[in-house]
């Protein structure tokens, strides 16, 4: 018998040829590229008028007059692929924008939806039958799209987008960027046809568009395929990656409280309310009434009309407060015999009065406004001009403006040190737009990670876990950008009555960043089910109680009957489940049967003139987990009759003893209904209370 030996060189050539054939086959990867793989915008000598766009349809190295473009794609495993690109400019050219990869999304047979991290997260159902539309107030003059999100703003709170088959336990792909530096980037989805959507991820280098600006593989785009639902891929892949990064490395809120890095009162802070009257004595009386109504909770109060001049004007000329004695008297509630009140004065974190900051002309920011004029830097972005709020001209200031950052910190510290407040509210912190230092003469020019780096620098100069650690910060909106630096996010958008919300953000960060904010207007108090349904939807999402978008709702609850009882029941339940429902992990919702729907009216404004009708389950269920492993099934009954939902979760075995937060226990069964009285909560824990 003869043995045949392949020459080693020949074998290597055959192997490389086979790998190359596999590697250049689009369908070999997780995620399918569109007909164009990348588009790169270049400027010459930093001049946007010279903009040219380079494009390519295949991976590898491509030479252009303006740059060399190298793309790399490879599989990590059977379910994940890496996508990387390097753009090296030539001559006087520089990189302005890199669109890569451009993915083709095709329909699943069972159905389709996009899951996007707008705030907590929203479902875009049946996207192939949607129409490209303008995506609201955005800083980019994009063509219309199905979705547009600018990371790390409130419209794109995490650096990911999911396309699945419209099944919570089904299949799909998570498209995400493995960017530990948190560069500004865009995720947008355009409809090409009834059978094709294009997902475009746009990247911007430091010194955006200037001569020599490169895109040098700053981070990878990853595509992760899953077959057991969106929660599994968020929990097992994205969460595991994100919690070790700079924005979350400080740890969970409870671990920081236990270590003395956050104040002890924050442990029982399950309620936030607004005190928005310029009359401090009125605010004080209403706070006292709410404190009496909720006798065990630590209550945070953010107040908006305390400063010298009218709301949002004359920054930084805020002190002395307009009513110094009244302001001090309201703050005295923090230290009186009852305590349990913690004042968070309002301050806007992007606006500055031009008379004080005429030397910061180059710090004016780019952002959206209906009255803006076109800004030539970038051509497709628009700039805020000066505009007037009641009195003087106001600047929108970019984060790298050191003078402004220092003044802002000093003003917050004056409230801390002179007036003794326990916290501070920072308005417009991670709103839907990001303000870019895109002006000649400015420092930290362009995009990159400047915005986020300077924002976190400012926040940690105000308080950190080793500096003024007895204080708590709250910011408007929330985002991955501020997870550890800010302790409470005000998450009133997107609205729950106009969108189908999904707890994407909470799945990753609930234990690390608390959120409050849910529009509940006084008209909801006229019907017990309307109020219970609105409040229960907030709590199941993972929100603290309060932030109703008007002071009147909370203060009118005090004199109500049904809503007051349900609110008190809610707060009492949360105080018994701090380690799970308040500061634990948001798990995948159980499957619930044996429940019928009821018609609920959600009100959209304070006057009650705008509303919408919704068909919602009379009882709803969510699942929570503590750091120690305790599991809690949380059930709300939002109707006037006893409900007995059957609850099926693979996290708890049949026969497990579950302890009621109201006393007693049951043996868990996936097929037996659990009785819950009208307008009440039932928490069932795997550990004794």
XYZ file of C-alpha atoms in Angstrom:
689
model
C 0.000 0.000 0.000
C 1.302 3.429 -0.914
C 0.989 6.534 1.312
C 0.430 9.852 -0.437
C 1.739 13.015 1.258
C 0.607 16.516 0.353
C 3.422 18.992 0.091
C 3.100 21.261 3.201
C 3.134 24.421 1.091
C 0.397 23.072 -1.154
C -1.694 22.088 1.889
C -1.370 25.583 3.352
C -2.405 27.165 0.046
C -5.458 24.926 -0.164
C -6.382 25.769 3.429
C -6.014 29.500 2.887
C -8.008 29.308 -0.352
C -10.843 27.492 1.422
C -10.797 30.020 4.278
C -10.812 32.921 1.826
C -13.795 31.475 -0.041
C -15.652 31.023 3.247
C -14.618 34.414 4.562
C -15.818 36.258 1.458
C -19.222 34.609 1.463
C -21.577 37.067 3.122
C -23.940 34.391 4.425
C -21.045 32.723 6.288
C -21.313 35.438 8.907
C -23.851 36.286 11.560
C -25.606 39.214 9.932
C -25.932 39.871 6.230
C -24.334 42.856 4.539
C -26.352 45.043 2.193
C -25.324 45.576 -1.410
C -22.922 48.230 -0.093
C -20.701 47.216 2.828
C -19.371 50.675 3.765
C -19.529 54.378 2.979
C -16.776 56.735 4.129
C -17.063 60.538 3.996
C -13.794 62.472 3.629
C -12.948 66.179 3.804
C -9.874 67.877 2.326
C -8.033 70.407 4.526
C -10.855 70.230 7.060
C -13.302 71.841 4.635
C -16.781 70.233 4.511
C -17.381 71.761 1.089
C -14.858 69.271 -0.319
C -16.729 66.240 1.014
C -16.443 63.057 -1.032
C -17.903 59.641 -0.250
C -15.971 56.426 -0.771
C -17.871 53.144 -0.901
C -17.210 49.450 -1.266
C -19.190 46.237 -1.538
C -16.605 43.646 -0.496
C -14.230 43.071 2.376
C -10.480 43.501 2.055
C -8.230 46.433 1.112
C -9.430 49.137 -1.253
C -7.290 52.020 -2.496
C -8.826 55.405 -3.243
C -7.234 58.742 -4.089
C -8.243 60.067 -0.665
C -7.647 57.038 1.574
C -6.911 53.361 2.017
C -9.882 51.388 3.378
C -9.335 48.008 5.040
C -12.274 45.892 6.218
C -12.065 42.719 8.265
C -14.839 40.248 9.017
C -14.490 36.982 10.889
C -16.515 34.571 12.980
C -15.985 34.316 16.726
C -18.097 31.181 16.857
C -21.122 29.735 15.101
C -23.366 32.530 16.411
C -21.132 35.617 16.484
C -19.115 37.647 14.003
C -16.715 40.576 14.261
C -16.778 43.460 11.762
C -13.919 45.980 11.721
C -12.796 48.794 9.425
C -9.678 50.977 9.165
C -9.565 54.176 7.073
C -6.137 55.763 6.544
C -6.302 59.169 4.827
C -3.868 60.325 2.167
C -2.482 63.780 1.512
C -4.561 66.558 3.057
C -7.668 64.436 3.564
C -9.339 63.477 6.830
C -12.170 61.169 7.848
C -15.496 62.767 8.725
C -17.829 59.750 8.967
C -17.605 55.984 8.552
C -20.800 54.029 7.849
C -19.937 50.392 8.495
C -21.272 47.796 8.349
C -24.395 48.421 6.322
C -26.533 45.409 7.138
C -29.415 43.950 5.178
C -32.317 42.896 7.406
C -34.648 40.336 5.839
C -38.048 39.219 7.143
C -38.503 36.200 9.377
C -41.283 33.816 8.395
C -42.998 34.130 11.789
C -42.989 37.941 11.934
C -40.628 40.796 12.697
C -39.887 43.584 15.124
C -37.032 45.893 15.984
C -36.129 46.386 19.643
C -34.371 49.721 20.115
C -33.014 51.228 23.369
C -34.972 54.474 23.313
C -35.094 55.139 27.052
C -35.888 51.762 28.589
C -36.601 50.361 25.144
C -39.417 50.296 22.602
C -40.781 47.697 20.207
C -41.124 48.651 16.545
C -43.543 45.991 15.402
C -43.886 44.870 11.788
C -41.082 47.189 10.577
C -41.190 45.964 6.955
C -44.647 47.517 6.669
C -43.570 50.812 8.233
C -42.911 53.951 6.231
C -39.685 55.911 6.448
C -40.504 59.027 8.464
C -38.641 61.920 10.045
C -37.559 60.707 13.472
C -38.533 63.720 15.525
C -36.098 66.264 16.953
C -32.662 65.032 15.957
C -29.346 66.788 15.371
C -28.708 65.057 12.057
C -30.405 66.021 8.827
C -30.961 62.397 7.866
C -33.259 61.149 5.181
C -36.391 59.658 6.688
C -35.997 56.286 8.355
C -37.793 53.603 10.344
C -35.531 54.345 13.307
C -32.748 56.812 14.170
C -30.811 56.729 17.436
C -27.829 58.857 18.463
C -25.687 57.148 21.113
C -25.294 57.847 24.026
C -28.360 60.084 24.133
C -31.782 59.172 25.508
C -32.805 58.006 22.030
C -30.059 55.374 22.027
C -29.253 54.563 25.655
C -27.150 51.504 24.793
C -25.002 50.704 21.768
C -27.189 47.994 20.254
C -30.234 47.175 18.175
C -32.120 43.871 18.007
C -34.072 42.382 15.100
C -36.102 39.319 16.075
C -39.030 37.208 14.926
C -41.551 39.006 17.187
C -41.372 36.267 19.831
C -40.013 36.970 23.328
C -38.561 33.449 23.360
C -37.690 33.363 19.686
C -34.748 33.945 17.359
C -32.991 37.039 16.144
C -29.718 38.949 15.895
C -28.324 41.604 18.221
C -26.219 44.196 16.375
C -23.907 46.025 18.775
C -20.624 47.883 19.127
C -17.942 46.732 21.530
C -16.904 50.281 22.366
C -15.479 50.731 25.867
C -14.604 54.388 25.119
C -18.216 55.289 24.271
C -17.691 57.173 21.035
C -20.659 59.047 19.656
C -22.316 56.912 17.007
C -25.595 56.432 15.169
C -27.861 53.469 14.602
C -30.481 53.987 11.938
C -32.749 51.708 9.940
C -34.035 52.631 6.492
C -36.721 50.828 4.542
C -35.437 49.778 1.117
C -38.384 47.601 0.103
C -41.120 45.444 1.624
C -38.539 42.672 2.013
C -35.399 44.663 2.917
C -34.369 47.086 5.629
C -30.857 48.491 5.914
C -29.300 48.963 9.346
C -26.509 51.533 9.184
C -24.042 52.126 12.024
C -22.208 55.449 11.688
C -18.901 56.204 13.433
C -17.053 59.510 13.862
C -13.323 59.836 14.661
C -11.716 62.382 16.981
C -10.812 65.623 15.176
C -13.696 64.817 12.895
C -13.002 65.764 9.277
C -9.741 67.552 9.968
C -6.653 66.836 7.917
C -5.165 63.502 8.963
C -8.206 62.321 10.966
C -8.293 58.528 10.785
C -10.655 55.725 11.704
C -8.223 53.162 13.052
C -10.262 50.156 14.174
C -11.345 52.061 17.299
C -13.762 49.257 18.214
C -15.517 46.296 16.650
C -19.087 45.887 15.540
C -20.422 42.525 16.688
C -23.379 40.505 15.502
C -24.776 37.928 17.927
C -27.399 35.412 16.865
C -29.803 34.006 19.463
C -32.563 31.407 19.536
C -34.037 31.778 23.050
C -35.266 35.358 23.153
C -34.040 38.921 23.458
C -33.649 38.760 27.253
C -31.148 35.902 27.031
C -28.825 37.696 24.617
C -28.990 40.965 26.565
C -28.364 39.211 29.873
C -25.758 36.662 28.779
C -23.807 38.708 26.226
C -24.295 42.470 26.436
C -24.747 42.692 30.213
C -21.701 40.514 30.868
C -19.635 42.763 28.594
C -20.985 46.112 29.824
C -20.809 45.736 33.609
C -17.023 45.557 33.551
C -16.642 48.832 31.699
C -15.765 52.263 33.122
C -19.345 53.475 33.373
C -20.516 50.532 35.519
C -17.373 49.256 37.237
C -18.223 50.987 40.539
C -20.785 48.251 41.124
C -24.450 48.022 42.021
C -26.258 50.661 44.042
C -26.766 48.326 47.007
C -23.115 47.291 47.092
C -22.121 50.974 47.138
C -24.608 51.773 49.918
C -23.298 48.810 51.933
C -19.725 50.048 51.440
C -20.587 53.601 52.578
C -20.074 55.050 49.109
C -23.679 56.224 48.889
C -25.812 57.535 51.782
C -27.794 55.032 53.847
C -31.086 56.890 53.294
C -30.863 56.064 49.591
C -31.547 52.402 50.420
C -35.195 53.174 51.235
C -35.631 55.898 48.638
C -38.520 54.415 46.656
C -40.458 57.680 46.153
C -39.607 60.882 44.275
C -41.866 63.934 43.944
C -41.740 67.352 42.329
C -41.996 70.661 44.189
C -42.387 73.090 41.323
C -44.060 76.117 42.877
C -42.034 79.340 43.245
C -43.750 79.686 46.643
C -41.506 77.728 48.968
C -44.049 77.594 51.791
C -46.534 75.889 49.432
C -43.887 73.339 48.455
C -43.069 72.645 52.079
C -46.701 72.037 53.049
C -47.226 69.622 50.158
C -44.025 67.724 50.926
C -45.105 67.338 54.544
C -48.487 65.964 53.434
C -46.852 63.344 51.190
C -44.407 62.417 53.956
C -47.329 61.822 56.321
C -49.125 59.729 53.689
C -46.021 57.515 53.160
C -44.630 57.112 56.690
C -41.748 54.692 56.021
C -40.250 55.797 52.705
C -37.296 58.107 52.127
C -38.700 60.752 49.777
C -36.629 62.601 47.209
C -37.937 66.010 46.127
C -36.684 67.929 43.124
C -37.580 71.586 43.126
C -37.433 73.752 40.017
C -38.253 77.361 40.994
C -35.794 78.088 43.770
C -33.231 80.223 41.873
C -32.890 84.017 41.806
C -34.489 84.527 38.392
C -37.176 82.726 36.411
C -36.849 79.111 35.371
C -33.852 78.439 33.037
C -32.658 82.030 32.769
C -29.611 83.992 33.864
C -27.386 80.978 34.451
C -24.964 81.126 36.308
C -26.519 83.978 38.305
C -28.613 81.636 40.496
C -27.766 82.723 44.025
C -29.100 84.015 46.312
C -32.396 82.137 45.858
C -35.430 84.329 45.191
C -36.887 83.400 48.589
C -33.881 82.585 50.769
C -35.846 82.122 53.977
C -38.498 79.969 52.321
C -35.839 77.903 50.555
C -34.005 77.261 53.809
C -37.269 76.447 55.561
C -38.181 73.840 52.927
C -34.711 72.291 53.136
C -35.063 72.095 56.929
C -37.428 69.153 56.374
C -34.304 67.062 55.745
C -33.258 67.396 59.393
C -36.445 67.928 61.386
C -37.783 65.327 63.805
C -39.461 63.275 61.071
C -36.708 63.665 58.431
C -37.086 61.288 55.431
C -37.078 64.241 52.984
C -34.167 64.882 50.603
C -34.121 68.022 48.445
C -32.786 67.959 44.853
C -32.624 71.533 43.449
C -32.951 71.862 39.694
C -30.151 73.205 37.494
C -29.908 73.071 33.693
C -26.783 71.275 32.517
C -26.449 72.683 28.997
C -27.682 76.289 29.002
C -25.543 79.333 29.811
C -26.435 83.017 29.656
C -24.450 84.759 26.919
C -23.664 87.874 28.932
C -21.610 85.804 31.347
C -19.980 83.609 28.727
C -19.225 85.903 25.811
C -15.701 84.471 25.888
C -17.071 81.004 25.093
C -18.313 81.763 21.597
C -16.445 78.762 20.209
C -18.197 76.572 22.731
C -21.637 77.026 21.216
C -22.934 73.594 20.470
C -24.535 71.851 17.560
C -27.997 70.494 18.160
C -31.564 70.512 16.863
C -34.022 73.375 16.920
C -36.809 74.345 14.575
C -35.421 77.892 14.385
C -31.819 76.952 13.643
C -29.853 77.952 10.628
C -27.777 75.442 8.682
C -24.295 74.895 10.011
C -21.692 74.339 7.327
C -19.421 72.182 9.455
C -20.678 68.792 8.485
C -23.309 70.262 6.185
C -25.911 67.833 7.489
C -25.905 69.005 11.111
C -27.520 72.166 12.416
C -26.387 74.615 15.050
C -28.259 76.315 17.825
C -27.986 80.034 17.379
C -28.492 82.294 20.375
C -32.101 82.345 21.468
C -34.099 84.037 24.167
C -35.767 82.556 27.237
C -37.741 85.347 28.924
C -34.738 87.584 29.510
C -31.353 87.120 27.947
C -29.667 85.264 25.140
C -28.781 81.661 26.057
C -25.976 79.469 24.794
C -26.109 75.709 24.513
C -22.651 74.875 25.817
C -20.566 71.892 24.779
C -19.180 69.635 27.488
C -15.472 70.425 26.905
C -15.904 74.088 27.927
C -13.811 73.960 31.111
C -14.881 77.368 32.456
C -18.528 76.398 32.210
C -17.937 72.933 33.732
C -16.113 74.490 36.666
C -18.818 77.072 37.269
C -21.496 74.406 37.077
C -19.698 72.272 39.675
C -19.253 75.267 41.979
C -22.945 76.161 41.802
C -23.977 72.615 42.727
C -21.464 72.656 45.575
C -22.923 75.940 46.842
C -26.266 74.172 47.204
C -24.501 71.278 48.944
C -22.325 73.329 51.283
C -24.255 76.529 51.989
C -27.812 75.249 51.897
C -27.166 71.631 52.869
C -29.277 69.805 50.285
C -28.872 66.017 50.070
C -28.928 65.798 46.284
C -29.078 67.707 43.011
C -31.117 67.454 39.822
C -29.218 68.062 36.548
C -31.621 68.882 33.749
C -31.065 67.920 30.090
C -28.171 65.677 31.059
C -28.556 62.954 28.429
C -31.437 64.304 26.417
C -32.316 63.249 22.856
C -29.596 65.434 21.356
C -25.873 65.667 21.933
C -24.083 68.996 21.729
C -20.901 68.722 19.702
C -17.786 70.958 19.894
C -17.679 71.389 16.133
C -16.281 74.890 15.856
C -12.895 76.118 14.734
C -10.909 77.358 17.701
C -12.589 74.995 20.176
C -10.833 72.283 22.151
C -11.629 68.585 21.797
C -12.862 69.158 18.266
C -15.633 67.024 16.838
C -17.052 63.717 17.953
C -14.981 60.793 19.201
C -15.417 60.219 22.934
C -15.003 63.900 23.927
C -18.634 64.489 24.833
C -18.885 61.504 27.129
C -15.417 61.891 28.664
C -16.055 65.514 29.583
C -19.548 64.780 30.864
C -18.247 62.116 33.250
C -15.375 64.395 34.286
C -17.875 67.089 35.229
C -20.117 64.650 37.105
C -17.296 63.082 39.113
C -16.040 66.554 40.019
C -19.451 67.171 41.601
C -19.601 63.892 43.572
C -17.997 60.481 43.465
C -17.817 57.413 45.684
C -14.856 58.971 47.502
C -15.815 62.665 47.324
C -19.076 64.056 48.710
C -20.316 60.506 48.851
C -23.170 61.541 51.141
C -24.824 63.222 48.150
C -26.963 61.785 45.324
C -27.266 63.037 41.742
C -30.354 62.832 39.559
C -30.376 63.666 35.859
C -32.959 64.213 33.158
C -33.194 61.109 30.989
C -30.752 58.256 31.416
C -28.132 56.498 29.367
C -25.271 54.073 29.571
C -23.052 57.161 29.610
C -23.904 58.034 33.237
C -24.768 54.704 34.896
C -22.475 54.988 37.954
C -21.887 58.755 37.838
C -25.587 59.571 38.317
C -27.713 57.552 40.703
C -31.244 58.412 39.479
C -32.439 58.952 35.928
C -35.631 60.842 35.130
C -37.134 58.665 32.430
C -40.357 60.286 31.350
C -39.717 59.640 27.641
C -40.600 57.798 25.514
C -44.197 57.832 26.695
C -45.762 54.523 27.695
C -49.133 55.480 26.197
C -47.718 56.065 22.687
C -45.147 53.265 22.563
C -44.943 49.620 23.508
C -42.124 49.720 26.044
C -39.735 46.853 26.775
C -37.150 46.794 29.617
C -33.956 46.529 27.579
C -32.023 49.034 29.700
C -33.331 47.577 32.967
C -32.270 44.066 31.944
C -28.685 45.307 31.841
C -28.514 48.106 34.423
C -31.433 48.020 36.885
C -29.210 47.126 39.847
C -26.742 49.890 38.925
C -28.947 52.871 38.059
C -32.377 53.685 39.467
C -35.012 55.378 37.324
C -38.112 57.429 38.140
C -40.621 59.101 35.857
C -44.031 58.089 34.503
C -46.628 60.533 33.224
C -49.673 60.101 35.451
C -51.959 63.106 35.389
C -54.682 64.128 37.890
C -57.508 62.847 35.647
C -56.283 59.297 36.300
C -57.348 59.707 39.933
C -61.009 59.717 38.904
C -60.954 55.983 38.170
C -59.166 53.485 40.427
C -58.265 51.085 37.600
C -56.864 53.877 35.419
C -54.546 54.992 38.202
C -53.589 51.465 39.292
C -52.787 50.416 35.726
C -50.585 53.466 35.111
C -48.668 53.103 38.369
C -48.325 49.312 38.046
C -46.911 49.632 34.529
C -44.188 51.923 35.925
C -43.281 49.595 38.788
C -43.150 46.491 36.584
C -40.825 48.393 34.241
C -38.517 49.024 37.219
C -39.328 52.637 38.072
C -39.395 54.179 41.502
C -42.725 55.758 42.444
C -43.326 59.360 41.420
C -42.110 61.709 38.711
C -45.637 62.106 37.379
C -44.701 65.151 35.219
C -46.792 67.425 37.409
C -46.721 68.189 41.109
C -50.526 68.136 41.206
C -50.948 64.372 40.833
C -48.940 63.473 43.932
C -50.447 66.231 46.039
C -54.023 65.340 44.976
C -53.481 61.658 45.809
C -53.254 62.741 49.456
C -56.981 63.610 49.435
C -58.117 60.639 47.325
C -59.363 57.234 48.496
C -58.650 54.417 46.037
C -55.497 55.883 44.444
C -54.094 56.764 47.881
C -54.631 53.205 49.137
C -53.022 51.707 46.005
C -50.035 54.062 46.249
C -49.535 53.197 49.915
C -49.807 49.492 49.088
C -47.241 49.937 46.306
C -44.721 51.733 48.518
C -45.124 49.211 51.354
C -44.486 46.361 48.898
C -41.375 48.028 47.463
C -39.918 48.650 50.918
C -40.131 44.913 51.575
C -38.445 44.107 48.263
C -35.567 46.585 48.136
C -32.926 44.007 47.186
C -35.010 42.652 44.303
C -37.613 45.003 42.827
C -35.892 48.285 43.754
C -32.183 47.525 43.367
C -32.075 43.999 41.962
C -32.070 42.510 38.493
C -34.953 42.678 36.022
C -35.497 39.103 34.827
C -37.476 37.757 31.871
C -41.215 38.082 32.385
C -43.011 34.841 33.220
C -45.721 33.472 30.945
C -49.093 34.421 32.469
C -52.488 32.831 31.752
C -55.958 32.840 33.320
C -56.245 36.630 33.074
C -58.634 38.736 31.018
C -58.177 42.289 29.792
C -59.900 45.482 30.864
C -60.205 48.864 29.135
C -57.902 51.496 30.623
C -57.721 55.205 29.823
C -54.259 56.789 29.856
C -54.221 60.595 30.004
C -51.628 62.522 28.018
C -51.785 65.964 29.576
C -52.518 67.789 32.802
C -55.919 69.088 31.721
C -57.188 65.635 30.736
C -58.181 66.797 27.246
C -55.932 64.226 25.534
C -56.198 60.517 26.276
C -56.078 57.060 24.725
C -57.887 53.795 25.405
C -55.876 50.604 26.015
C -56.845 46.970 26.532
C -54.598 45.689 29.344
C -54.511 42.592 31.571
C -56.336 43.023 34.870
C -53.270 41.541 36.580
C -49.623 41.786 35.477
C -46.523 39.893 36.538
C -42.763 40.519 36.515
C -39.758 38.627 37.925
C -36.841 40.039 39.934
C -33.593 38.711 41.386
C -31.270 39.967 44.139
C -27.483 39.830 44.067
C -27.666 36.995 46.618
C -29.932 34.947 44.332
C -33.355 35.621 45.897
C -36.137 35.542 43.299
C -39.390 37.495 43.592
C -42.513 37.062 41.487
C -44.289 40.428 41.548
C -48.041 40.491 40.820
C -50.242 43.578 40.525
C -54.037 43.400 40.532
C -55.297 46.545 38.817
C -58.982 45.610 38.920
C -61.836 45.649 41.416
C -62.120 41.831 41.589
C -59.808 39.135 42.902
C -57.453 37.846 40.203
C -55.825 34.385 40.088
C -53.103 34.403 37.421
C -51.302 31.187 36.506
C -47.599 31.958 36.311
C -44.973 29.929 34.475
C -41.267 30.725 34.802
C -38.347 28.376 34.259
C -36.421 30.271 36.956
C -38.410 28.608 39.777
C -39.116 24.877 40.124
C -42.586 23.545 40.843
C -43.024 22.763 44.528
C -40.724 25.585 45.665
C -41.995 27.347 48.792
C -42.722 30.996 48.025
C -43.157 33.483 50.852
C -45.732 36.279 50.631
C -44.635 39.786 51.511
C -47.986 40.111 53.292
C -47.344 36.995 55.410
C -47.741 33.264 54.855
C -46.475 31.100 52.006
C -47.564 28.943 49.064
C -46.131 25.999 47.151
C -45.340 27.206 43.637
C -47.218 25.540 40.812
C -47.027 26.521 37.152
C -50.625 25.436 36.597
C -52.437 26.738 39.691
C -53.793 30.256 39.965
C -52.467 32.573 42.695
C -55.186 34.691 44.311
C -54.510 38.432 44.556
C -57.113 40.761 46.162
C -58.497 43.782 44.257
C -56.223 46.797 43.765
C -53.221 45.291 45.532
C -49.779 43.800 45.107
C -48.454 40.373 45.979
C -44.730 39.663 46.071
C -43.710 36.005 46.308
C -40.116 35.403 47.363
C -37.934 32.319 47.401
C -36.609 33.586 50.764
C -38.494 34.455 53.935
C -39.256 38.114 54.588
